[in-house]
Coordinates of C-alpha atoms in Angstrom, one line a residue:
X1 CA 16.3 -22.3 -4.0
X2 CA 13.7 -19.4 -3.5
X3 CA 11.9 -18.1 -6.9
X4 CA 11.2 -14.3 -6.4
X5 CA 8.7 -13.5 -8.8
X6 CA 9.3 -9.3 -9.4
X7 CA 11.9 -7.1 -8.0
X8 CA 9.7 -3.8 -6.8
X9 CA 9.5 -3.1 -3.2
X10 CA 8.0 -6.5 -2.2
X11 CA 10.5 -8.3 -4.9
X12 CA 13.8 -6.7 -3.4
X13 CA 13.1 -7.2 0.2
X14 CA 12.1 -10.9 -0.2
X15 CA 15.3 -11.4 -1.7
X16 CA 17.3 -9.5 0.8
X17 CA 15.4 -11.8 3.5
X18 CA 16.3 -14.9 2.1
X19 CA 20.1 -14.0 1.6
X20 CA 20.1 -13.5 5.5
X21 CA 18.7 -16.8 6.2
X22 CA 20.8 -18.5 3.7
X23 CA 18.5 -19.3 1.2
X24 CA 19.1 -19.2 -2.8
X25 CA 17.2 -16.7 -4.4
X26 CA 16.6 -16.0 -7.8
X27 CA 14.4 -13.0 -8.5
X28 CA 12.8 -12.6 -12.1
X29 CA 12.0 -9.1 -13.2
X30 CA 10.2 -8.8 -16.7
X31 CA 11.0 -4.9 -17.2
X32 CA 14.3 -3.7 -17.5
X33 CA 14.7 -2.8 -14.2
X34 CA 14.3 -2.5 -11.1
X35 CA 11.4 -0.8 -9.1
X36 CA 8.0 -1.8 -9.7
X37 CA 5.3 0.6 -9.3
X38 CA 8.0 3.4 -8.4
X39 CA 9.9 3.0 -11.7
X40 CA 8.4 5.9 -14.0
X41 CA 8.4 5.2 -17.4
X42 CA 6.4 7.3 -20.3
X43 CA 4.8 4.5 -21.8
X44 CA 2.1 1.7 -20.3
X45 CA 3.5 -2.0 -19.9
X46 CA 1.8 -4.9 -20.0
X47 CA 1.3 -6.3 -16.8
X48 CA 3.2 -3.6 -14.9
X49 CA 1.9 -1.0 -12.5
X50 CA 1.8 2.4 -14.4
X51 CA 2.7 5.7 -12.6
X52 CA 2.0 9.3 -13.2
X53 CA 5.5 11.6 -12.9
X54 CA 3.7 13.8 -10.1
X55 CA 3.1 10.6 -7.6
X56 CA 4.7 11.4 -4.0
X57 CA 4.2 8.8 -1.5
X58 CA 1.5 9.1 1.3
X59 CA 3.6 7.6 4.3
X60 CA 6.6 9.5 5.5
X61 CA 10.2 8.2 5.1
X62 CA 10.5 7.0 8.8
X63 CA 7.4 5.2 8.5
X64 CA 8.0 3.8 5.5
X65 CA 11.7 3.2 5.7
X66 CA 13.4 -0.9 5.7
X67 CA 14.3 -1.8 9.4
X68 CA 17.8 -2.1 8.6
X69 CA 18.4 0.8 6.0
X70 CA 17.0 4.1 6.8
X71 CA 16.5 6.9 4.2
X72 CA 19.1 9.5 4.0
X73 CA 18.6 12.6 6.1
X74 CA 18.6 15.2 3.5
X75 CA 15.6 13.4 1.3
X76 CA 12.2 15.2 2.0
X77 CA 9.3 13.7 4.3
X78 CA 7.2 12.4 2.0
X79 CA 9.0 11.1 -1.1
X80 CA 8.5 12.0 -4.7
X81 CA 8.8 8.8 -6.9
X82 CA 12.1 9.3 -8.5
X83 CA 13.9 9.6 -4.7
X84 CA 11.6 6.7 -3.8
X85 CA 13.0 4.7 -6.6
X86 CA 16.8 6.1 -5.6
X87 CA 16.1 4.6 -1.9
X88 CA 15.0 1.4 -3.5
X89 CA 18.3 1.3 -6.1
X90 CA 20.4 2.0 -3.3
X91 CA 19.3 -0.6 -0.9
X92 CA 19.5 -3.1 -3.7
X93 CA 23.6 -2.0 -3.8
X94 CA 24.0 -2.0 -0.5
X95 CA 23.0 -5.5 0.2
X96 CA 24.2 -6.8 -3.1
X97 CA 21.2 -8.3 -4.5
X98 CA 21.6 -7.2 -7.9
X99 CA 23.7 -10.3 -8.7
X100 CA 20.4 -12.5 -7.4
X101 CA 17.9 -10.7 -10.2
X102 CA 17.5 -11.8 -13.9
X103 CA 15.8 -8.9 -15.8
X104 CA 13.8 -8.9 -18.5
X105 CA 13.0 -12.5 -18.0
X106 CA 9.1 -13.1 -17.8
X107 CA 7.8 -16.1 -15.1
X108 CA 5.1 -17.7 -17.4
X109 CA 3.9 -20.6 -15.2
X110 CA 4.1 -21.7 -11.9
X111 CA 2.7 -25.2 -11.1
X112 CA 3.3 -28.3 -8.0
X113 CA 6.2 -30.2 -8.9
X114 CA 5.0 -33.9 -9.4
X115 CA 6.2 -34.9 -5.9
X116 CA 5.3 -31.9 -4.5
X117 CA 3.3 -33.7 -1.7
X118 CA 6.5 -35.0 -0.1
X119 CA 8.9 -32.2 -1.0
X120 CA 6.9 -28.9 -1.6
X121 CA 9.0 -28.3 -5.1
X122 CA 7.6 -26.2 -8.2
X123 CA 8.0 -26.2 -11.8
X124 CA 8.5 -22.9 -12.8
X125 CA 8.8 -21.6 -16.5
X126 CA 10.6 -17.8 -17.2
X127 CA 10.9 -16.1 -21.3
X128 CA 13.7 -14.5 -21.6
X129 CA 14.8 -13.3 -25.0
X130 CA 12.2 -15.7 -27.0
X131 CA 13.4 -18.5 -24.9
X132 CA 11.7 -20.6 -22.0
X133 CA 13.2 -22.1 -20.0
X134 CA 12.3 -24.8 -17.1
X135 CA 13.4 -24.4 -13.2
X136 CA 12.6 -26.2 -10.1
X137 CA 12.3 -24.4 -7.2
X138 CA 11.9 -25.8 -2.8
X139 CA 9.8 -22.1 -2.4
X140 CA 8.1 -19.2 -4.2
X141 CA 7.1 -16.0 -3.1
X142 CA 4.8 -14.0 -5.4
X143 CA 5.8 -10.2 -5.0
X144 CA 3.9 -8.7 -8.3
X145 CA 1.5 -6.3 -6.2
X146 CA -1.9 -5.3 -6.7
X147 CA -1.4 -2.5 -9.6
X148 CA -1.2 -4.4 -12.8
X149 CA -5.0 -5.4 -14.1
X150 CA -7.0 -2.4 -14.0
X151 CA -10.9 -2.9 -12.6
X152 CA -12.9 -1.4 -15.2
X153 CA -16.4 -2.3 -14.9
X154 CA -18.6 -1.0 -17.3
X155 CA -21.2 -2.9 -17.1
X156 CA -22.3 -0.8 -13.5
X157 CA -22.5 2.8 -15.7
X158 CA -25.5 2.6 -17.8
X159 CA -25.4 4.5 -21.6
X160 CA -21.6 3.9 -21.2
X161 CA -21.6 2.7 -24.6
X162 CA -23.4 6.0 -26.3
X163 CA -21.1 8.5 -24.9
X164 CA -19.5 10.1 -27.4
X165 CA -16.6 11.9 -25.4
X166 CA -13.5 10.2 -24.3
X167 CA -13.0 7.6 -21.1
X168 CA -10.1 5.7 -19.8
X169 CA -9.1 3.9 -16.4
X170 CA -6.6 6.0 -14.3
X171 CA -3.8 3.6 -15.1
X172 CA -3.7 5.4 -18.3
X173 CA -3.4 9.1 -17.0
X174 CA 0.4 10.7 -17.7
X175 CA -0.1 14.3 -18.0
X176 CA -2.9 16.8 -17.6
X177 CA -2.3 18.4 -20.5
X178 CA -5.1 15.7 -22.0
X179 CA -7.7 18.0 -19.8
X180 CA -6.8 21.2 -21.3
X181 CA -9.8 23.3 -21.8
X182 CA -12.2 20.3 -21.1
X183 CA -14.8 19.2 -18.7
X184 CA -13.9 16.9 -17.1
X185 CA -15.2 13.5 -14.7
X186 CA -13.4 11.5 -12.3
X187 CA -15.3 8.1 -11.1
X188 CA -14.4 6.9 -8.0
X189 CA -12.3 8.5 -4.7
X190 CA -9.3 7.3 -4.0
X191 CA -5.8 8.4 -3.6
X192 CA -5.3 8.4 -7.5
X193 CA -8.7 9.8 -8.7
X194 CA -8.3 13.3 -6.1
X195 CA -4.3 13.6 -7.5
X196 CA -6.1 13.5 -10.8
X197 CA -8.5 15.6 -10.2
X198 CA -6.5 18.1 -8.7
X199 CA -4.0 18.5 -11.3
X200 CA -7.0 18.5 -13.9
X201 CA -8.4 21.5 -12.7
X202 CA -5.3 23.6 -13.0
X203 CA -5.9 23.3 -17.0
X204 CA -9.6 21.9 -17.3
X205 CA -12.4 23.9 -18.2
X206 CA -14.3 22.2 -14.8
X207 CA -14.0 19.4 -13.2
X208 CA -16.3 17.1 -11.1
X209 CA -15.5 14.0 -8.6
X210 CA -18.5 11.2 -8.6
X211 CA -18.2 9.0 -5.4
X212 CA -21.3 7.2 -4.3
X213 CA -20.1 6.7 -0.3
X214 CA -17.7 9.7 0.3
X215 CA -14.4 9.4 1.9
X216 CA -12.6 10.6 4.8
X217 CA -9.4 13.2 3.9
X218 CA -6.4 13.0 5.9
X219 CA -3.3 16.0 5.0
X220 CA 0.2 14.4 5.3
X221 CA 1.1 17.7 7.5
X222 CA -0.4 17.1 10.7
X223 CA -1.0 18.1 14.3
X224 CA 1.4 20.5 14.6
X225 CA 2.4 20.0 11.3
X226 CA 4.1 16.6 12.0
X227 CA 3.5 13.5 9.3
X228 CA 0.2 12.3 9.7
X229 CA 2.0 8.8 10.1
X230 CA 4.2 10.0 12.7
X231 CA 1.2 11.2 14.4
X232 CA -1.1 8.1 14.1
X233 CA 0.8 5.2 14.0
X234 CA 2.0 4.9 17.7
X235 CA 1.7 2.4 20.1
X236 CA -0.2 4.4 22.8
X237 CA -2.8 5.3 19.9
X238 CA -3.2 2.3 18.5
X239 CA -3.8 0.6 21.6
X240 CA -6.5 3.0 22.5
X241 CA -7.6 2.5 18.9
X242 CA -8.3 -0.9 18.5
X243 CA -9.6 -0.9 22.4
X244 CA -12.2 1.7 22.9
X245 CA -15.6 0.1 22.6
X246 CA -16.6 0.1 19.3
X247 CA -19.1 3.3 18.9
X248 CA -16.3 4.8 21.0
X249 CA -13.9 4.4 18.8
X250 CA -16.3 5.5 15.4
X251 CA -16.8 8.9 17.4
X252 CA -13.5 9.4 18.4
X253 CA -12.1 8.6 14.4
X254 CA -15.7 10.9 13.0
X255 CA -14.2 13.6 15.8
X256 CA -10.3 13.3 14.5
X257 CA -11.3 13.3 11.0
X258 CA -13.5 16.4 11.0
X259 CA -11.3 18.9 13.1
X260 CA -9.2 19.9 10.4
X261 CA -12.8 20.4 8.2
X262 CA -16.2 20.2 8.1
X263 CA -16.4 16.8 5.9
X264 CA -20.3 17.1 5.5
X265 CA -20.3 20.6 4.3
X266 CA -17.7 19.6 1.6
X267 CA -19.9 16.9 0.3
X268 CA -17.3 14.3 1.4
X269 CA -18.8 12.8 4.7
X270 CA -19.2 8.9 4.0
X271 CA -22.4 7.7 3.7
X272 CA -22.1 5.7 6.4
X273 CA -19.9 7.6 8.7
X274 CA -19.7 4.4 11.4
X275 CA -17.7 2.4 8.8
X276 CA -14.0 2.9 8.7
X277 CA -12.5 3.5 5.5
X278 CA -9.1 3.8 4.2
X279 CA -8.7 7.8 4.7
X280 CA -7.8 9.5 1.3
X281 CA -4.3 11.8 1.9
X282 CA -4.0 15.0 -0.1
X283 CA -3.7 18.6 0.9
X284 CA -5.2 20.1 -1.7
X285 CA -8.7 19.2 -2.4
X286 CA -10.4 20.7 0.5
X287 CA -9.1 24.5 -1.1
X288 CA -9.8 23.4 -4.6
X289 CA -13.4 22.7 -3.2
X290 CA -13.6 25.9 -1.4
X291 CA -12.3 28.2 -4.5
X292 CA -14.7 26.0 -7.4
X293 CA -12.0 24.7 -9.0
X294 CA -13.6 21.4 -8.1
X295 CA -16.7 20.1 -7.3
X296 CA -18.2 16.6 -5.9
X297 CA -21.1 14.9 -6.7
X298 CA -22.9 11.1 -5.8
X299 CA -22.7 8.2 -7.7
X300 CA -23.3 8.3 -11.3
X301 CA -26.9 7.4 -12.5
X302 CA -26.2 7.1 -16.4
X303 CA -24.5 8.3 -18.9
X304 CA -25.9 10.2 -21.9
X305 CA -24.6 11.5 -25.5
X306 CA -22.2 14.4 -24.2
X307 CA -23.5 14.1 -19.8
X308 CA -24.1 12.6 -17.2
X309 CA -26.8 12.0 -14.5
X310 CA -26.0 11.9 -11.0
X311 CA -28.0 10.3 -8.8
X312 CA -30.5 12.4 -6.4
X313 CA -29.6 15.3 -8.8
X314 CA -32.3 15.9 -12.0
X315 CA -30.2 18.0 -14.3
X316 CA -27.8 16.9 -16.7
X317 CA -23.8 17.7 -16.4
X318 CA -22.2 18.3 -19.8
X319 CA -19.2 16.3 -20.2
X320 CA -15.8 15.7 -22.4
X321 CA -13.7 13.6 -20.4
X322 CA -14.2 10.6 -17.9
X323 CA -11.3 9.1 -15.7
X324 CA -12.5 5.9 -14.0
X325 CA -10.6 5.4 -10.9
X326 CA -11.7 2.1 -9.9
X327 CA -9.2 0.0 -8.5
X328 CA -7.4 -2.9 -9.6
X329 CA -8.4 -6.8 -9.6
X330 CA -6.2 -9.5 -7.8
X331 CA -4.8 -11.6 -10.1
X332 CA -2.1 -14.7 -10.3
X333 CA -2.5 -15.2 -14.3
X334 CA 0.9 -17.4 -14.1
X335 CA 0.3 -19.3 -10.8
X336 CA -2.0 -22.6 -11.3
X337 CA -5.6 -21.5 -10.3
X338 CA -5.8 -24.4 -7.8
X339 CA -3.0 -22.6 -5.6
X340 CA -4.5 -19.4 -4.9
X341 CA -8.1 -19.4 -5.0
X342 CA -9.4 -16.1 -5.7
X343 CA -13.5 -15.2 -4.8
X344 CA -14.8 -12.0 -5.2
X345 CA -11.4 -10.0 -5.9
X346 CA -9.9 -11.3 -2.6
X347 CA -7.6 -14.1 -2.4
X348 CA -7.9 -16.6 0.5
X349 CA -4.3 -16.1 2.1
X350 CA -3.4 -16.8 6.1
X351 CA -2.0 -13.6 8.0
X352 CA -2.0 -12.2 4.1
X353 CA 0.4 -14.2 3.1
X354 CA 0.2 -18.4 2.4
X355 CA -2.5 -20.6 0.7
X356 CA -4.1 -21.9 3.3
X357 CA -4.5 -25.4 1.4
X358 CA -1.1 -26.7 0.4
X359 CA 0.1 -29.7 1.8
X360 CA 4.0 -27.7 2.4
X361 CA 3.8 -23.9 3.1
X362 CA 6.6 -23.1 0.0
X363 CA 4.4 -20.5 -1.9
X364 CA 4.1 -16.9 -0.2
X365 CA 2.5 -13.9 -1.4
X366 CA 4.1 -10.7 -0.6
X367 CA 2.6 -6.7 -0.4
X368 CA -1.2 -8.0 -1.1
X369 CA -2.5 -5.3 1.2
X370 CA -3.5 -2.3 2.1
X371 CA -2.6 -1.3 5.4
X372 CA -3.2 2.1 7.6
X373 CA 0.6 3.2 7.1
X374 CA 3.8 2.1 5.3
X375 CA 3.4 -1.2 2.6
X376 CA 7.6 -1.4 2.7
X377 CA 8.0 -2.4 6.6
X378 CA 4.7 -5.1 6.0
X379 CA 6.3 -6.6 3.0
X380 CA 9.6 -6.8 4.5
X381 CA 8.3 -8.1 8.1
X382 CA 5.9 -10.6 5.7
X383 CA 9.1 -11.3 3.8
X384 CA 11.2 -12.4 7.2
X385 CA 8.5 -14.9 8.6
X386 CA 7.6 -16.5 5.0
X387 CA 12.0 -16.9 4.5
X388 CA 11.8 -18.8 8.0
X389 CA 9.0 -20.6 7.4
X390 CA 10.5 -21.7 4.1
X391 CA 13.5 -22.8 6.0
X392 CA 11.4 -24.6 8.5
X393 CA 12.0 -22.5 11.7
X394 CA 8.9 -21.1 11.9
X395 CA 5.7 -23.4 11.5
X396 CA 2.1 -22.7 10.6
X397 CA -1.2 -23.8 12.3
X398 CA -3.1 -26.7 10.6
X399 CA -5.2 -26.3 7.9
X400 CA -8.1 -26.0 9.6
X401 CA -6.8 -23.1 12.3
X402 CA -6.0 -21.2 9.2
X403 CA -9.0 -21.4 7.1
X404 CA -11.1 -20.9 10.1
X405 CA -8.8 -17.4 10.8
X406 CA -9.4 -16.4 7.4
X407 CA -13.1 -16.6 7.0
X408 CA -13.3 -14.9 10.3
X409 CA -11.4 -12.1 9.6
X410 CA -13.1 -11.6 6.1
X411 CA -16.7 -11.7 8.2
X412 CA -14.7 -9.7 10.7
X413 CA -13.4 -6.8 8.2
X414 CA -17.1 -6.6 6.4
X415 CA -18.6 -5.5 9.5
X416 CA -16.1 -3.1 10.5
X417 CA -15.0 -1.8 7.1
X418 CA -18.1 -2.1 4.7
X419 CA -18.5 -4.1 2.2
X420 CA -16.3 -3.1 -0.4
X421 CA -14.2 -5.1 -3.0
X422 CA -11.1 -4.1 -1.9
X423 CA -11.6 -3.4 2.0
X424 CA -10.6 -7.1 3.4
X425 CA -6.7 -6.8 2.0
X426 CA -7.4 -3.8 5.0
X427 CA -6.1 -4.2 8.5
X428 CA -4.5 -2.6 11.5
X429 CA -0.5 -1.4 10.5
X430 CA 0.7 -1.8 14.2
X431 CA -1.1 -4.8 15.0
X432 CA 0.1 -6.8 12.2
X433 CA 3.5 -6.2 12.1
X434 CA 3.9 -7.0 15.8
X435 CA 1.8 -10.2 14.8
X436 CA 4.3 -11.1 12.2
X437 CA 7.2 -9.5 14.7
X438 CA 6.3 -12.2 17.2
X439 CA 6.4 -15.3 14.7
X440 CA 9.6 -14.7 14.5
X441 CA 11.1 -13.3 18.0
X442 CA 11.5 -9.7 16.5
X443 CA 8.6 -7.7 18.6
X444 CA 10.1 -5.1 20.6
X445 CA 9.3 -5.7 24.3
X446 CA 8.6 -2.0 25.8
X447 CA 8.1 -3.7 29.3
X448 CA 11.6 -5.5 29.6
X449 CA 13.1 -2.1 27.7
X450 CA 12.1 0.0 30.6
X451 CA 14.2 -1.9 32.5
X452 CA 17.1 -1.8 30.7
X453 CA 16.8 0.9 28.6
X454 CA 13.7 3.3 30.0
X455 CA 14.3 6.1 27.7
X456 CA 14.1 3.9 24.2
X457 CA 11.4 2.2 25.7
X458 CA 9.3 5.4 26.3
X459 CA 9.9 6.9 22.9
X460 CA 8.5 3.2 21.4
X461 CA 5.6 3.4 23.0
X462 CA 4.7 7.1 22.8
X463 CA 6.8 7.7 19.4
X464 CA 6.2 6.7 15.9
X465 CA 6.0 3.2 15.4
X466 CA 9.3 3.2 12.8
X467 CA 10.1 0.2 11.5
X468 CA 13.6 -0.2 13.1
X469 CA 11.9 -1.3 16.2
X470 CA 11.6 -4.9 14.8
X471 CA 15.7 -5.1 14.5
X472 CA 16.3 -4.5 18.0
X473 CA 16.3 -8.0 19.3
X474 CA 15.7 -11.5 17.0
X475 CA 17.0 -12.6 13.9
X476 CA 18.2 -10.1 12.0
X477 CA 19.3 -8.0 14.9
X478 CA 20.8 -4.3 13.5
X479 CA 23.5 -2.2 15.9
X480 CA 22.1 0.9 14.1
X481 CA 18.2 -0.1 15.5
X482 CA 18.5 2.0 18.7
X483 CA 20.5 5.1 17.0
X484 CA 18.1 5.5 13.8
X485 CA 14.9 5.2 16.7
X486 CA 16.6 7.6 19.0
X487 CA 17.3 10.2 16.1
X488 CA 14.2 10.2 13.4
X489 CA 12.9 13.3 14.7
X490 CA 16.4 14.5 13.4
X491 CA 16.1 13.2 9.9
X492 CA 12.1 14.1 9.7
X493 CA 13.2 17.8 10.5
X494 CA 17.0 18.3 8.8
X495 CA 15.3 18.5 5.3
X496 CA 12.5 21.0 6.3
X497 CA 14.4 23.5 8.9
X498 CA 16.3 25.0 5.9
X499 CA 16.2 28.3 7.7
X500 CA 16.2 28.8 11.3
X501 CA 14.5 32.0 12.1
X502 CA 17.0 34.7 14.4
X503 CA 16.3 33.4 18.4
X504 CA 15.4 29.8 17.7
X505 CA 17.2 26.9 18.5
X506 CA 19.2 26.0 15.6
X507 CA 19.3 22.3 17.1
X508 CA 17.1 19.4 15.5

């Protein structure tokens, strides 16, 4: 018996993975329904990720697509939230998991079974209704993602506590209609705080973005107007990617980056331009720069009455309004401390996944990172290897193999990302699936395919990297594999040729 602990993206592919290995699983859900962070809903939970009703997701359907379940043809590229949460509703039909999920039904502790030395068992406690109740459970897997407790730290924005106007984290933002009329700050430049920003300057009076190291900008339509994903995550690129020499490499990403714009001259170069940083996607801020409609500045100095001081700039900026877009912390608040050990907002996890100290590998953390592409294909591939191991097909290394990996990779990741709280959950998309792929027999081999098969193995290694390679061969195996790799192109274009110009091929 498997406990699922939440039934978003991570939750409902964990329990689709153990049904196919023949595992019990019971996932708890403490909202009413399904969906996670892609469930809208008007109001804030506690302890749920909190969306605004204009998110669309930054990786294209291919790319972000289950192996075995591909979107249908006539939803757009890049999804709004709503069809993303449709997808997720009708995988969960299709492969009957709905039966296997108790909602509303909180998971208030997870601790080691007495004897869990000899059989790797937990006591887990779930509310439901006013009542707790007691399970035991052979495995866990923790699938409650990274978008619950906001990061707020105050402490780093000196005169926070004399400014008079109104602040709040971006977990909080619904509408822009708050903005109307109003000057406005976003702290921080991620994903969330340029949507923000963008939509606050079609109703503020102005609005400013403070980052302190910049950020590169990537536009979901591509080279030739193709999905950036599409684009970037293939094998042939991210072979050359992760082999180039390293100063190589920096150039050729500083080069890539910068041919669409002039990052510098927009005030976005990072400060460091060597380190690689998750890329921010959204097509609209480089215009809104370029018309006034937005305008960025360095890090915040201090705050004042009604302003702020930015550093390296003298003058004070009149302000009503600041958004603090600064991340979320990792947190287990249910799960014994001793089990996942936390430091520095990064939990200690092999391949991303298990504690590295537990006598039996029967707890497994699902979606707790932040790749260069799709999180659904990870936490699926993450969810297949962890259902194995759980069943005790697949082994781990000792303890002291995996420890050893870990503290390497975080030394590893500093160095190559920059120091930041949030950039060792970062790692190569490619590389890691076909890390996980090979655990458990699943990674496509392009060599033996061009044998057999030259012309699916050419457009794996030169196409996108779409998940439905890792059901070709292994457990798992899909008929549909080769079919939904041979025709993605069709399903990328069907929704976007809606008129086919006199002359032009009307085929996909």
């Amino acid at each position: 018996r498997v406990a699922v602990v939440g039934a978003g993206v991570s939750g409902l592919t964990a329990t689709k993975c153990c049904l196919d290995e023949g595992l019990e699983p019971i996932c708890f859900e403490q909202s009413q329904d399904i969906g996670g962070v892609w469930r809208y809903t008007e109001h804030i939970e506690a302890g749920r990720p909190s969306l605004y009703p204009s998110v669309i997701s930054n990786t294209s359907k291919e790319m972000s697509a289950f192996s075995d379940f591909s979107f249908p043809e006539e939803f757009p590229v890049f999804l709004p939230n709503a069809q993303l949460l449709d997808y997720l509703r009708r995988y969960a039909e299709h492969f009957s998991l709905r039966e296997h999920i108790k909602l509303e039904t909180t998971v208030v502790s997870i601790r080691k079974h007495p004897d869990f030395a000899t059989t790797g068992q937990w006591n887990v406690v779930t509310e439901a209704g006013g009542k707790q109740t007691s399970h035991v459970f052979d495995a866990v897997m923790v699938c409650t993602g990274n978008f619950s407790e906001p990061s707020l730290p105050l402490h780093c924005f000196p005169g926070i506590e004399r400014f008079r106007g109104q602040y709040f984290h971006s977990r909080q933002y619904k509408h822009p209609d708050v903005f109307q009329g109003k000057r406005v700050l976003l702290v921080g430049m991620g994903n969330s705080g340029v949507d923000i920003a963008v939509e606050a300057s079609r109703v503020a009076a102005k609005v400013t973005i403070s980052t302190t190291r910049g950020a590169w900008l990537l536009s979901r339509v591509f080279e030739h107007g193709y999905p950036w994903d599409m684009v970037l995550n293939t094998r042939l690129v991210s072979l050359i990617r992760t082999n180039l020499p390293r100063p190589l490499s920096w150039w050729l990403i500083n080069y890539k980056v910068n041919q669409r714009f002039n990052h510098e001259n927009y005030g976005l170069q990072p400060e460091k331009s060597c380190l690689v940083r998750e890329p921010v996607l959204n097509d609209d801020l480089p215009s809104y720069i370029l018309t006034g409609r937005i305008t960025i500045k360095p890090g915040v100095k201090e705050f004042k009455d009604n302003s702020v001081v930015f550093h390296n700039c003298p003058e004070e900026e009149p302000i009503d309004i600041v958004v603090f877009c600064t991340g979320y912390n990792v947190s287990f608040p249910f799960v014994e401390e001793s089990v996942i050990r936390v430091e520095n907002k990064h939990a200690s996890l092999y391949k991303y996944v298990f504690p590295t100290h537990l006598q039996k590998p029967t707890l497994a953390v699902l979606g707790l990172i932040k790749p260069f592409g799709g999180i659904m294909p990870i936490a699926e591939m993450q969810a297949r290897w962890a259902s194995r191991v759980f069943k005790g097909l697949c082994h781990l290394p000792s303890q002291s193999v995996m420890e050893k990996e870990v503290n390497e990779k975080k030394k590893n990741q500093v160095q190559w990302f920059g120091l930041t709280f949030d950039e060792v959950l970062k790692t190569e998309w490619l590389v890691y699936l076909d890390t996980l792929a090979s655990f458990i027999g699943a990674k496509p081999s392009v060599l033996g395919l061009l044998c057999t098969d030259p012309w699916l193995a050419l457009t794996i290694f030169f196409g996108p990297c779409s998940p439905y390679q890792y059901r070709l061969q292994g457990p798992g195996h899909w008929e549909g594999a080769r079919q939904a790799i041979l025709t993605q192109w069709d399903r990328v274009l069907k929704p976007t040729r809606t008129r086919v110009p006199a002359g032009s091929s009307s085929s996909f």
